Coordinates of C-alpha atoms in Angstrom, one line a residue:
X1 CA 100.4 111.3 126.0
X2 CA 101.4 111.5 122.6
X3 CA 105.5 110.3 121.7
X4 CA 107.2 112.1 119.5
X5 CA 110.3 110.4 117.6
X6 CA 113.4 112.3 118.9
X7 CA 115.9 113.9 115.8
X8 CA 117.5 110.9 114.2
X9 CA 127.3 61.2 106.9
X10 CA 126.6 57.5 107.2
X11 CA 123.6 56.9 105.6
X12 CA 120.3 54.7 106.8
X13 CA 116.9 54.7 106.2
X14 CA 114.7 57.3 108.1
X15 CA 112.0 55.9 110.5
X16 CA 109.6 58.2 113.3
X17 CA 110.5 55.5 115.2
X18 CA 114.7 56.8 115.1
X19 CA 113.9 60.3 115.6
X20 CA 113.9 61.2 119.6
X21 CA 111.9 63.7 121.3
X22 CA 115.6 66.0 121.7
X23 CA 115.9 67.3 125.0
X24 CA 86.6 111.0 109.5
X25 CA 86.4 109.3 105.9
X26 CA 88.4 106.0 107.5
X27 CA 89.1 103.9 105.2
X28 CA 88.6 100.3 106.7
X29 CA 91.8 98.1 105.2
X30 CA 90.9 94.7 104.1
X31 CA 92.2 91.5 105.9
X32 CA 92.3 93.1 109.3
X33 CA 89.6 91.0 110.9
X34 CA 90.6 89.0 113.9
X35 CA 92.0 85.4 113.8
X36 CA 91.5 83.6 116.3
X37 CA 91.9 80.0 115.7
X38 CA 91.7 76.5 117.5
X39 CA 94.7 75.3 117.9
X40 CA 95.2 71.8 120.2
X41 CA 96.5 72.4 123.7
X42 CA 100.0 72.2 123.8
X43 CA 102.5 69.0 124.9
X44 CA 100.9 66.3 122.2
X45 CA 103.4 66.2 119.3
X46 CA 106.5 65.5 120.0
X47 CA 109.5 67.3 119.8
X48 CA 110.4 69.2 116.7
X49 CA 114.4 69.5 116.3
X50 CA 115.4 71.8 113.5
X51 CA 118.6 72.2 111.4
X52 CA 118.7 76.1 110.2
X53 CA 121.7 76.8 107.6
X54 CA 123.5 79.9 109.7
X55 CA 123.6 80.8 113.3
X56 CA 121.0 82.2 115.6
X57 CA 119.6 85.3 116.1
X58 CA 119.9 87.6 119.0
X59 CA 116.8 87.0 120.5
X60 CA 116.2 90.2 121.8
X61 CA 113.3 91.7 119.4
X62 CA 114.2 93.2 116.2
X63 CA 118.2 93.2 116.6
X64 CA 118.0 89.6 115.2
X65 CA 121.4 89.5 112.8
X66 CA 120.7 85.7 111.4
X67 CA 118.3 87.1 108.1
X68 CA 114.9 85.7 107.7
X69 CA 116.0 82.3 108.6
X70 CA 116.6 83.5 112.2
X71 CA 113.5 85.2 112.6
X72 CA 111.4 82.5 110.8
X73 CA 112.9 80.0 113.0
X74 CA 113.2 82.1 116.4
X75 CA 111.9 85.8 116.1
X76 CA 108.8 85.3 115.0
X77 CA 108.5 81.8 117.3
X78 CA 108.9 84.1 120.4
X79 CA 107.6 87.5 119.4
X80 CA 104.7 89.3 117.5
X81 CA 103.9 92.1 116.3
X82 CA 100.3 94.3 116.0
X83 CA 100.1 92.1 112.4
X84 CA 101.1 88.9 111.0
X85 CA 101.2 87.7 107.7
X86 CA 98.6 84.7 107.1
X87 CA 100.5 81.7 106.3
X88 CA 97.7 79.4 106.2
X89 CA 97.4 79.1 102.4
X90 CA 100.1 77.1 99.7
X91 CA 99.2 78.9 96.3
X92 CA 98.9 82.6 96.8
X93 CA 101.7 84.7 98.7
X94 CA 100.5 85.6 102.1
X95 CA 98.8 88.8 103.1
X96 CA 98.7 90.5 106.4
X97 CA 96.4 89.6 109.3
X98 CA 95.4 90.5 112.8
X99 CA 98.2 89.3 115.4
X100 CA 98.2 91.9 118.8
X101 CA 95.5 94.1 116.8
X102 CA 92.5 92.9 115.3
X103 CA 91.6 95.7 113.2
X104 CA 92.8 99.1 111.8
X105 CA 92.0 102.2 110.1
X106 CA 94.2 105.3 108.1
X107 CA 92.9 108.6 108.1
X108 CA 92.3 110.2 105.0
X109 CA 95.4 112.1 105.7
X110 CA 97.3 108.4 104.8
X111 CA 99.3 109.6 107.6
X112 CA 97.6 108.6 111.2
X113 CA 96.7 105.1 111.8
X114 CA 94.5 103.5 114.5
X115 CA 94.7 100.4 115.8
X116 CA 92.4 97.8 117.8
X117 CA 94.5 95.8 119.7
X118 CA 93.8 92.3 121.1
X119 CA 92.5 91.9 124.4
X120 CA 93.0 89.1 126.9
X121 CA 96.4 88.1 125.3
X122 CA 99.1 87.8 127.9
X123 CA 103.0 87.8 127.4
X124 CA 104.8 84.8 128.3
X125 CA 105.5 85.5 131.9
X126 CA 101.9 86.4 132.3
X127 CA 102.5 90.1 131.8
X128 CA 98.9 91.2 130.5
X129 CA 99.4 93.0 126.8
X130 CA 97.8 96.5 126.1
X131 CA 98.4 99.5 124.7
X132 CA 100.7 99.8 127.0
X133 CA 102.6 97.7 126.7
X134 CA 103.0 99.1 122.6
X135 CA 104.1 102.4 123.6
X136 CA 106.7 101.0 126.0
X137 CA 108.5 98.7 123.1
X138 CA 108.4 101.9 120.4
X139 CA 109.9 104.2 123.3
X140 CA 112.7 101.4 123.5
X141 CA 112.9 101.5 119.6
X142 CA 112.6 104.9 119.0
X143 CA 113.8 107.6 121.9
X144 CA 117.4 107.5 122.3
X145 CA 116.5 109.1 125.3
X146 CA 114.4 105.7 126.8
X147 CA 116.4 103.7 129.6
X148 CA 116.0 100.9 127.4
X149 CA 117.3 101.8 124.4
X150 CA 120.1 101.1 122.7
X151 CA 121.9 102.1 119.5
X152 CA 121.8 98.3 117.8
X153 CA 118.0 98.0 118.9
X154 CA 117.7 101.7 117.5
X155 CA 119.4 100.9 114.1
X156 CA 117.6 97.4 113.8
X157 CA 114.2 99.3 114.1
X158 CA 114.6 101.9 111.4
X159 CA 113.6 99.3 108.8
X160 CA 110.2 98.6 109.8
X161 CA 109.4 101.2 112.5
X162 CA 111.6 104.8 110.9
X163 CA 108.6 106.2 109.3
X164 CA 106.1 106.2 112.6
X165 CA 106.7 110.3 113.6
X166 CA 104.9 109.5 116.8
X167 CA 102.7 107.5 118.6
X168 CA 100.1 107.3 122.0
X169 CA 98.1 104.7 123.9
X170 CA 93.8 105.7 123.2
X171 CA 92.9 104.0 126.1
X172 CA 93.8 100.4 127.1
X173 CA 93.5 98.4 123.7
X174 CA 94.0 101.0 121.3
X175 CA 96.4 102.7 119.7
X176 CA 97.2 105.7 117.2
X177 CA 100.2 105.8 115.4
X178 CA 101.3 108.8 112.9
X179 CA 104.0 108.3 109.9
X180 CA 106.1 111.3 109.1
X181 CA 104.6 110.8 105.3
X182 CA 102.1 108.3 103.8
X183 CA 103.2 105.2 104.6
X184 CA 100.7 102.7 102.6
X185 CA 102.6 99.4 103.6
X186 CA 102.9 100.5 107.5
X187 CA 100.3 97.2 108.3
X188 CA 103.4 94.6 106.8
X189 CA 105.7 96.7 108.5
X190 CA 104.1 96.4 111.5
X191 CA 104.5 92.5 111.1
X192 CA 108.0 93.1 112.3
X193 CA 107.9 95.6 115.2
X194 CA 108.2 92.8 117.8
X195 CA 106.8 93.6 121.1
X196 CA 108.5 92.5 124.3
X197 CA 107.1 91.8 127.8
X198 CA 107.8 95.3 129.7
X199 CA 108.0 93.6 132.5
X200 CA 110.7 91.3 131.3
X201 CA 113.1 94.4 129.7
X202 CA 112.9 96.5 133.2
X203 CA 113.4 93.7 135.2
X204 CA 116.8 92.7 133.0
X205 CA 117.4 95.3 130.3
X206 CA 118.4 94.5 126.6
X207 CA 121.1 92.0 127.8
X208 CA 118.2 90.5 130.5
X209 CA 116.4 90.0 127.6
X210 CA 118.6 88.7 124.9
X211 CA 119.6 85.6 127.4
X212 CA 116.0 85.0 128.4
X213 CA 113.2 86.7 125.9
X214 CA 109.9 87.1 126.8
X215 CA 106.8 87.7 123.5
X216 CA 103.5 86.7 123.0
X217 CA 104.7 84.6 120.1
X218 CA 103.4 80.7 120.1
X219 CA 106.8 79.6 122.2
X220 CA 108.5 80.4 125.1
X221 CA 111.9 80.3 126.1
X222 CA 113.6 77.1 127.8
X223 CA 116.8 77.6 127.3
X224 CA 120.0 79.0 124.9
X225 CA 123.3 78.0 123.7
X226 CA 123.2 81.8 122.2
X227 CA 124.2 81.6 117.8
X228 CA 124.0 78.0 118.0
X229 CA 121.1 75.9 120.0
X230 CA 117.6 77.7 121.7
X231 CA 114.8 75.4 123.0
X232 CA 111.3 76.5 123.3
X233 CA 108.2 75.1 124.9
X234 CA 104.7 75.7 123.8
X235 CA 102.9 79.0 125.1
X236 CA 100.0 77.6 126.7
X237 CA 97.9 80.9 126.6
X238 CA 99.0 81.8 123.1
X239 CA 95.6 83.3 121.8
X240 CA 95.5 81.1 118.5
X241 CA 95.8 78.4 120.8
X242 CA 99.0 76.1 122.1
X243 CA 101.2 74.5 119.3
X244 CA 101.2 71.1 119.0
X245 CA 104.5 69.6 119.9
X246 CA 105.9 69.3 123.2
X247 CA 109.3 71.1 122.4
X248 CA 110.8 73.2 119.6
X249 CA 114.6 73.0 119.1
X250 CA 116.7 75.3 116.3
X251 CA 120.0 73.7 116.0
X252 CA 122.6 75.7 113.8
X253 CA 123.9 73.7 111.1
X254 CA 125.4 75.8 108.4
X255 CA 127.1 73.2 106.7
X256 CA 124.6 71.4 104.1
X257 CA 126.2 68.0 104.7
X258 CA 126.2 67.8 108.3
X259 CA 122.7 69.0 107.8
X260 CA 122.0 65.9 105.9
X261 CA 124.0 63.6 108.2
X262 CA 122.1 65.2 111.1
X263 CA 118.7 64.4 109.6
X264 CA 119.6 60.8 109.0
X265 CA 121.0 60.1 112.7
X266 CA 117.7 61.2 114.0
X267 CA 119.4 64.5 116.0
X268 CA 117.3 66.3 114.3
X269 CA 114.2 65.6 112.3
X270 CA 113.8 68.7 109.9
X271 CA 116.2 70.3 107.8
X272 CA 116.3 74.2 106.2
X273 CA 118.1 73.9 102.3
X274 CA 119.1 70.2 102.1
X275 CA 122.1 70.0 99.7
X276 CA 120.7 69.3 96.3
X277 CA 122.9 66.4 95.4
X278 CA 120.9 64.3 98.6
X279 CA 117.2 64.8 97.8
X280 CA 117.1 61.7 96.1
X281 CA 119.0 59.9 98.6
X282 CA 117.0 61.8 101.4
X283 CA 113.5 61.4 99.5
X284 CA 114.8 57.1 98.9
X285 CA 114.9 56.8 102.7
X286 CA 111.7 57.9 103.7
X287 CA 112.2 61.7 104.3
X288 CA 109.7 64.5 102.5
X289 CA 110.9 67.1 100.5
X290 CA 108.6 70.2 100.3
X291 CA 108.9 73.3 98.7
X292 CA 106.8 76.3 97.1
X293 CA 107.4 79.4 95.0
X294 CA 108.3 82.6 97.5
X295 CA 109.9 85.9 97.8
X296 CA 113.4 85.0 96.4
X297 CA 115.5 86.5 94.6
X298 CA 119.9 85.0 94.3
X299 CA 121.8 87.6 92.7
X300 CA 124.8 89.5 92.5
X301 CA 125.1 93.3 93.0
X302 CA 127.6 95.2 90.7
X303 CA 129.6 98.1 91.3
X304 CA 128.2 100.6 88.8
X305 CA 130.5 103.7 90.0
X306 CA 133.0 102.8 88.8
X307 CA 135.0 100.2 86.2
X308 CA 133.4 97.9 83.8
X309 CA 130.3 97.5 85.9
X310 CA 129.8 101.4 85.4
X311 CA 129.0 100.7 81.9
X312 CA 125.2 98.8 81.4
X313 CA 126.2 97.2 78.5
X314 CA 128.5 95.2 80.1
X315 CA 126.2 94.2 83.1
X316 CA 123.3 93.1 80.5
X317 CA 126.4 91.0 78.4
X318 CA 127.4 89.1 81.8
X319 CA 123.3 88.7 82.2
X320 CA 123.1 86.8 78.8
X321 CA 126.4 85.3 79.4
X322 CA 124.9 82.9 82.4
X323 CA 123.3 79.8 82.2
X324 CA 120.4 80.0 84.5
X325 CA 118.9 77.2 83.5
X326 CA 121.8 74.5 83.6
X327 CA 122.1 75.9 87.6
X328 CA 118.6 75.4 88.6
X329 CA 118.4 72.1 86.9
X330 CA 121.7 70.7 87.2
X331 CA 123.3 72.4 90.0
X332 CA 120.2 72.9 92.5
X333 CA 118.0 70.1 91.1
X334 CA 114.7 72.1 90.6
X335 CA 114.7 73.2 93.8
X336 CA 115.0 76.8 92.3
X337 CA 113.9 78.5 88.9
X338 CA 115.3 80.4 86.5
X339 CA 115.5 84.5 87.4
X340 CA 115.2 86.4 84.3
X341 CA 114.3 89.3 85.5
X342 CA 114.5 91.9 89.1
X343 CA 110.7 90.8 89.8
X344 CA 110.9 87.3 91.9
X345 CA 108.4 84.8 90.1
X346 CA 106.0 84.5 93.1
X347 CA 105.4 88.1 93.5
X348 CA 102.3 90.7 92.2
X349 CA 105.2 92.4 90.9
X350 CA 106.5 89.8 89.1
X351 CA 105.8 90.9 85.0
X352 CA 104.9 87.5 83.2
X353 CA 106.2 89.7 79.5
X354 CA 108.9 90.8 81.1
X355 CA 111.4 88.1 81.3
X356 CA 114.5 89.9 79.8
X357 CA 117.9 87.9 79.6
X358 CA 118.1 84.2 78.5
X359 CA 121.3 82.0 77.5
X360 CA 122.9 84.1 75.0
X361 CA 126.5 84.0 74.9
X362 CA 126.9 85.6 71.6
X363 CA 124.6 87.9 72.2
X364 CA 127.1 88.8 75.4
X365 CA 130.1 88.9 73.4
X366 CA 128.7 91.8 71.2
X367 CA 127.4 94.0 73.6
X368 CA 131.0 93.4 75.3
X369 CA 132.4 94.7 71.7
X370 CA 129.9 97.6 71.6
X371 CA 131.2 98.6 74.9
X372 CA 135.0 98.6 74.1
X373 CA 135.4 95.2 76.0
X374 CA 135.4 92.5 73.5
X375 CA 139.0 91.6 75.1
X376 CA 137.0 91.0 78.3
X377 CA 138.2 92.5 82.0
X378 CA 139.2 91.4 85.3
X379 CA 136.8 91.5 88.5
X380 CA 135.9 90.1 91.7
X381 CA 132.7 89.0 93.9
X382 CA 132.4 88.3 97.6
X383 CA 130.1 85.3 98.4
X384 CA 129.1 84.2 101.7
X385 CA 129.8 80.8 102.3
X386 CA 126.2 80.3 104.1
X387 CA 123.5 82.0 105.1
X388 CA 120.0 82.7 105.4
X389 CA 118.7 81.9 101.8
X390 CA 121.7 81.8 100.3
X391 CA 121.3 78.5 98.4
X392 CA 124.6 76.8 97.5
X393 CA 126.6 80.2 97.3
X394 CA 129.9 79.2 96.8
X395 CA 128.6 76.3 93.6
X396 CA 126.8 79.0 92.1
X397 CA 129.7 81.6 91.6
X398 CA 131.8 78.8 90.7
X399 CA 129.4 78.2 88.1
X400 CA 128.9 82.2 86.8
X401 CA 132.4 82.3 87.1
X402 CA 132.6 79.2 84.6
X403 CA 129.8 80.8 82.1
X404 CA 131.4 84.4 82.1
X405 CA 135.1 83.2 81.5
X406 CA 133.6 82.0 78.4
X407 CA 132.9 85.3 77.1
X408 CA 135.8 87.2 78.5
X409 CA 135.2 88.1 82.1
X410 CA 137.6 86.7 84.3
X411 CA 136.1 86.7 88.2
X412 CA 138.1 86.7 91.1
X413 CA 135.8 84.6 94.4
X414 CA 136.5 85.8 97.3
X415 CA 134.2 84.5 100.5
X416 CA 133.3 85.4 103.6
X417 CA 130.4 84.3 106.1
X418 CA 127.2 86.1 105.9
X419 CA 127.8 88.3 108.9
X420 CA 130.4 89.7 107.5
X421 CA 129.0 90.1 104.5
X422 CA 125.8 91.8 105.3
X423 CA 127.0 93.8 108.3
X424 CA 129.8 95.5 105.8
X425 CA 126.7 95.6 103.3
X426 CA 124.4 97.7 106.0
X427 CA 127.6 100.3 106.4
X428 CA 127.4 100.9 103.1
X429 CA 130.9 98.7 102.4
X430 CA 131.6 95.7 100.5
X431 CA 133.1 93.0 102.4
X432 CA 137.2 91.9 101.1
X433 CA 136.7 94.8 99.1
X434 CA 135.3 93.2 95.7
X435 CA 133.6 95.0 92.5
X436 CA 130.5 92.8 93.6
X437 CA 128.2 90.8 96.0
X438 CA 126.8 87.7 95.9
X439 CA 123.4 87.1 98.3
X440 CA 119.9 86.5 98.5
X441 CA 117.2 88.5 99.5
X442 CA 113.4 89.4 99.6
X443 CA 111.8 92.2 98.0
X444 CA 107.9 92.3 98.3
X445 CA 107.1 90.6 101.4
X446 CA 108.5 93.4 103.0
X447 CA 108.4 96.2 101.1
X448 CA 109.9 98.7 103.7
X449 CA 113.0 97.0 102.3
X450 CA 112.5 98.3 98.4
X451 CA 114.2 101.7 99.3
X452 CA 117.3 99.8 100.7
X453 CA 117.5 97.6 98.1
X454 CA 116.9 99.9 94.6
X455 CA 116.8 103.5 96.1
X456 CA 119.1 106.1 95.2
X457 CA 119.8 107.4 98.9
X458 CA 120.4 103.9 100.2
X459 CA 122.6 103.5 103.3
X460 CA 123.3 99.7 102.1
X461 CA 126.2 99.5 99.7
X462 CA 124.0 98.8 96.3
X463 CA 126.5 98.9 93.9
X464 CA 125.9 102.9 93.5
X465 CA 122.7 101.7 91.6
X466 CA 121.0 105.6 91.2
X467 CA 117.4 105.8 88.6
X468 CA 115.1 108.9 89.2
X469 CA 112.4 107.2 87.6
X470 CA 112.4 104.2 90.1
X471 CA 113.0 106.7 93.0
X472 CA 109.6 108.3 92.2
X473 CA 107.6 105.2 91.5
X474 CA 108.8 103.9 94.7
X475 CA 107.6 107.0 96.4
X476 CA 104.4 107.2 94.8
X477 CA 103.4 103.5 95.7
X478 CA 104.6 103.7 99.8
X479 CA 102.5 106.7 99.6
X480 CA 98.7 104.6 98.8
X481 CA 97.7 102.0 101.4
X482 CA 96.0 100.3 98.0
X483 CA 97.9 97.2 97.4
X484 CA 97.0 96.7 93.6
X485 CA 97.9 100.3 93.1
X486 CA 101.5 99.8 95.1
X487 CA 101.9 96.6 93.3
X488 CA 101.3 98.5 89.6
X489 CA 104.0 100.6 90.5
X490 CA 106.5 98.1 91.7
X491 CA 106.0 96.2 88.6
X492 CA 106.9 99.5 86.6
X493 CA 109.8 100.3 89.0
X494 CA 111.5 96.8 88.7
X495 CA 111.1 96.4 84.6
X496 CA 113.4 99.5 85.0
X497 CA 115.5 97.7 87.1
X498 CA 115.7 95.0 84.8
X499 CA 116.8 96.6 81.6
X500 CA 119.4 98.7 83.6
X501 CA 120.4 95.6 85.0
X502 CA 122.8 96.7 88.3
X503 CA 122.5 92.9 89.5
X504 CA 123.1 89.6 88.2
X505 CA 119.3 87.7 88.1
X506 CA 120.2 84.2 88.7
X507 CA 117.6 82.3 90.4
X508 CA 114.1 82.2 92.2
X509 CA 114.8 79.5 95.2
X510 CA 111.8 77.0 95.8
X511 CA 112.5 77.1 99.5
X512 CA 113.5 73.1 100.1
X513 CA 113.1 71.4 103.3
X514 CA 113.2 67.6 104.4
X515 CA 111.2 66.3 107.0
X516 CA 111.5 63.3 108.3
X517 CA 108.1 61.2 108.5
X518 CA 107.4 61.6 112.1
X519 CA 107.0 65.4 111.1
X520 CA 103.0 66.3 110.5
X521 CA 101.4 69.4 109.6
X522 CA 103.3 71.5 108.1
X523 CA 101.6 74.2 105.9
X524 CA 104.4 75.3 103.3
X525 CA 103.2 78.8 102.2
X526 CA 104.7 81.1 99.7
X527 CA 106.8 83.3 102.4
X528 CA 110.1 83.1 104.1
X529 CA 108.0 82.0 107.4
X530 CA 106.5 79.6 108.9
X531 CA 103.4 78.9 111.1
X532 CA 104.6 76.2 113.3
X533 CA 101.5 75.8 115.8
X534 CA 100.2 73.3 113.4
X535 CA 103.6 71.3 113.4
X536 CA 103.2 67.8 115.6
X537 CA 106.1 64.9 116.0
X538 CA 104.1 61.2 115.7
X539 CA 106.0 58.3 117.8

């Protein structure tokens, strides 16, 4: 049957020894081969205690709510989707594997897509996966009309699965799919459509499964203190093979210093974004500090409807107004780089010649004069206090608020938490109400997101940001499921982001984490996520 989408601290040194184990033409896509692996049987390394910077995700699928954070620590610990992305290498940014398919194909139509799926992989109550078992998680997704659907799993899916028109089981390990228009990047996408045991979501329903979730991901679920605490033990029939440790556990710690205090008691043994101001400390008593270039990208979105924002010569002069490099290197440490440009350094998009806006203060003053501001103006920015790559949000404002009072823009800071600030964001609002927004986010590692982001019909408040020319370059690149060519049209799409210049571009994070040196293994890619099979706690 074919489905049819329906209308729409004190400090001491760090030892191992202090850390405890914590409670017709088809055209074959590259990189889809199977990936199987060797990892060790589970139960050998330890326990792995982890101190994210915001609260938990809901751990039912895609409804998440805690950014990439929650789903690099949970999401994508528990679920998986038909691909992954390969985060095996440290000096390239991942591509996209084989996860619960191994291979697949696009018509020449660009538009209907089939898909090998995995056999032998079982879900972690020892529900068998098929194809299935993929038509019963896009029914939940996508047909209102599905017993298991609900409107926040609905609205969470239409990032990554609202272009699939309709979709059928070929048999028992295969599937077809069908965008409603070429849909080139539908294998990342794909990444993110997490598939749930059916047997788990009829025998509890959404809620059922949010309290106790059931993937094929490389953990299982022990146990929940729900925004705050989850415990995981290894999957010992994961089809890459078992992780290593013994037991995973995501503490939230949203604030950097207990983060840091936490780390040095031994409660946990990993931290996400350790406060700048303590690598040295942290690195002194034994811990590692690793990071790598990824898809980042700490900014500010302006209000160009309306006010002094509306005007582009005033959002270039507050771009050469800031002192990037005095906050990567002073206030973060290095543990970010300088954004001088839309394009996030790490990224194919990213235009080496096309670094725009560098430490010009003068420069800002004129184009203020040019624009009948040289007596400067009044506004206001809502920053989260935390979040999911969000740095050291409230220092950094502090600090743009600093370097634009110097040429005449006086900034009102107004905070929230990152909820807040992205749920108001997602209803096309601006939390407290300001003239802009201060957050991170990704742009080419998922690419489904571009639209949302830059787009002219955006349902995410984006400062009314509206360009015809990077409307159609977007649309011409989803359209090819050629990466180079998607990637030459990005790179043409964000250069005229850049010169009209809707955001603040203030840095590239490095992604920093400190481990303490019990922790093995770790791969740090050039990605938001993580693999953490290879992970193992030493005594």
């Amino acid at each position: 049957m074919t489905h049819h989408r329906p209308p729409r601290p004190a400090h001491r040194r760090l030892r191992a020894a202090a850390l405890p184990a914590a409670t017709a033409l088809l055209l074959t896509l590259p990189g889809c081969a199977a990936d199987p692996g060797t990892g060790l049987p589970g139960g050998r390394g330890g326990t792995l205690v982890i101190g994210a910077t915001g609260k938990l995700p809901n751990t039912d699928t895609v409804i998440g709510g805690a950014g990439f954070e929650g789903k690099r620590l949970v999401s994508f610990q528990l679920y998986e989707g038909l691909t992954r992305y390969d985060l095996s290498r440290t000096d390239t940014a991942p591509g996209i594997t084989g996860a619960l398919a191994t291979s697949w194909k696009v018509a020449p139509d660009r538009r209907t897509w089939t898909f090998e799926l995995r056999e032998g992989v079982t879900f972690q109550d020892g529900t068998p996966f098929d194809a299935a078992a993929v038509v019963f998680n896009l029914d939940r997704y996508l047909d209102p009309d599905h017993p298991h659907h609900t409107a926040a799993l609905g609205a969470a899916a239409q990032e990554y699965a609202g272009s699939i028109a309709s979709y059928r089981a070929l048999g028992t390990h295969r599937v077809e799919l069908v965008t409603g228009k070429p849909n080139g990047h539908l294998p990342e996408d794909l990444a993110h459509v997490l598939i749930a045991s059916p047997t788990a979501v009829r025998a509890g329903g959404s809620t059922g499964l949010a309290r106790r979730p059931v993937g094929t991901g490389p953990f299982a679920f022990k146990s929940q203190r729900p925004g705050e605490e989850i415990q995981l033990v290894p999957h010992r029939r994961y089809w890459r093979g078992a992780p290593r440790v013994e037991r995973l556990v995501v503490k939230a710690l949203p604030d950097a210093a207990a983060r840091t205090a936490a780390l040095r008691s031994g409660s946990v043994n990993w931290i996400e974004y350790p406060h700048p101001d303590d690598l040295a400390a942290l690195r002194a008593d034994g811990a590692r500090v690793v990071t790598n270039h990824y898809d980042h990208l700490w900014y500010w979105i302006l209000d160009t409807e309306k006010g002094p924002w509306k005007d582009p010569r005033v959002r270039r002069a507050a771009n050469y107004a800031i002192n990037r490099e005095a906050i990567a290197e002073k206030l973060l440490h290095g543990t970010a780089d300088p954004a001088y440009q839309a394009a996030p350094r790490s990224t194919l998009a990213h235009e080496p010649s096309g670094d725009l806006y560098g430490y010009d203060p003068a420069k800002a003053r004129r184009l203020l004069a040019e624009a009948g501001r040289a007596g400067g103006f009044r506004t206001s920015v809502t920053v989260p206090t935390a979040g999911s790559g969000n740095l050291l949000p409230v220092p950094i404002a502090e600090a743009l608020q600093r370097d634009l009072a110097a040429v005449g823009i006086d900034v009102e800071i107004r905070t929230t938490d990152w909820a807040t600030l992205i749920g108001a964001e997602a209803r096309g609002e601006v939390a407290r109400g300001s003239d802009a927004i201060a957050q991170s986010t990704t742009l080419f590692q998922s690419e489904a997101l571009l639209p949302l982001f830059i787009g002219s019909d955006s349902t995410f408040w984006t400062g009314g940001y509206t360009n015809p020319r990077v409307d159609a370059l977007l649309a011409t690149a989803a359209a090819t499921p050629d990466r180079t060519a998607r990637q030459r049209d990005y790179r043409k799409a964000l250069a005229e982001v850049t010169r009209d210049a809707p955001w603040l571009f203030v840095v590239n994070d490095r992604n920093p984490r400190a481990l303490a040196p019990s922790v093995k293994g770790l791969v740090q890619p050039r990605s938001w996520f993580l693999d953490l099979t290879t992970v193992r706690v030493t005594p």
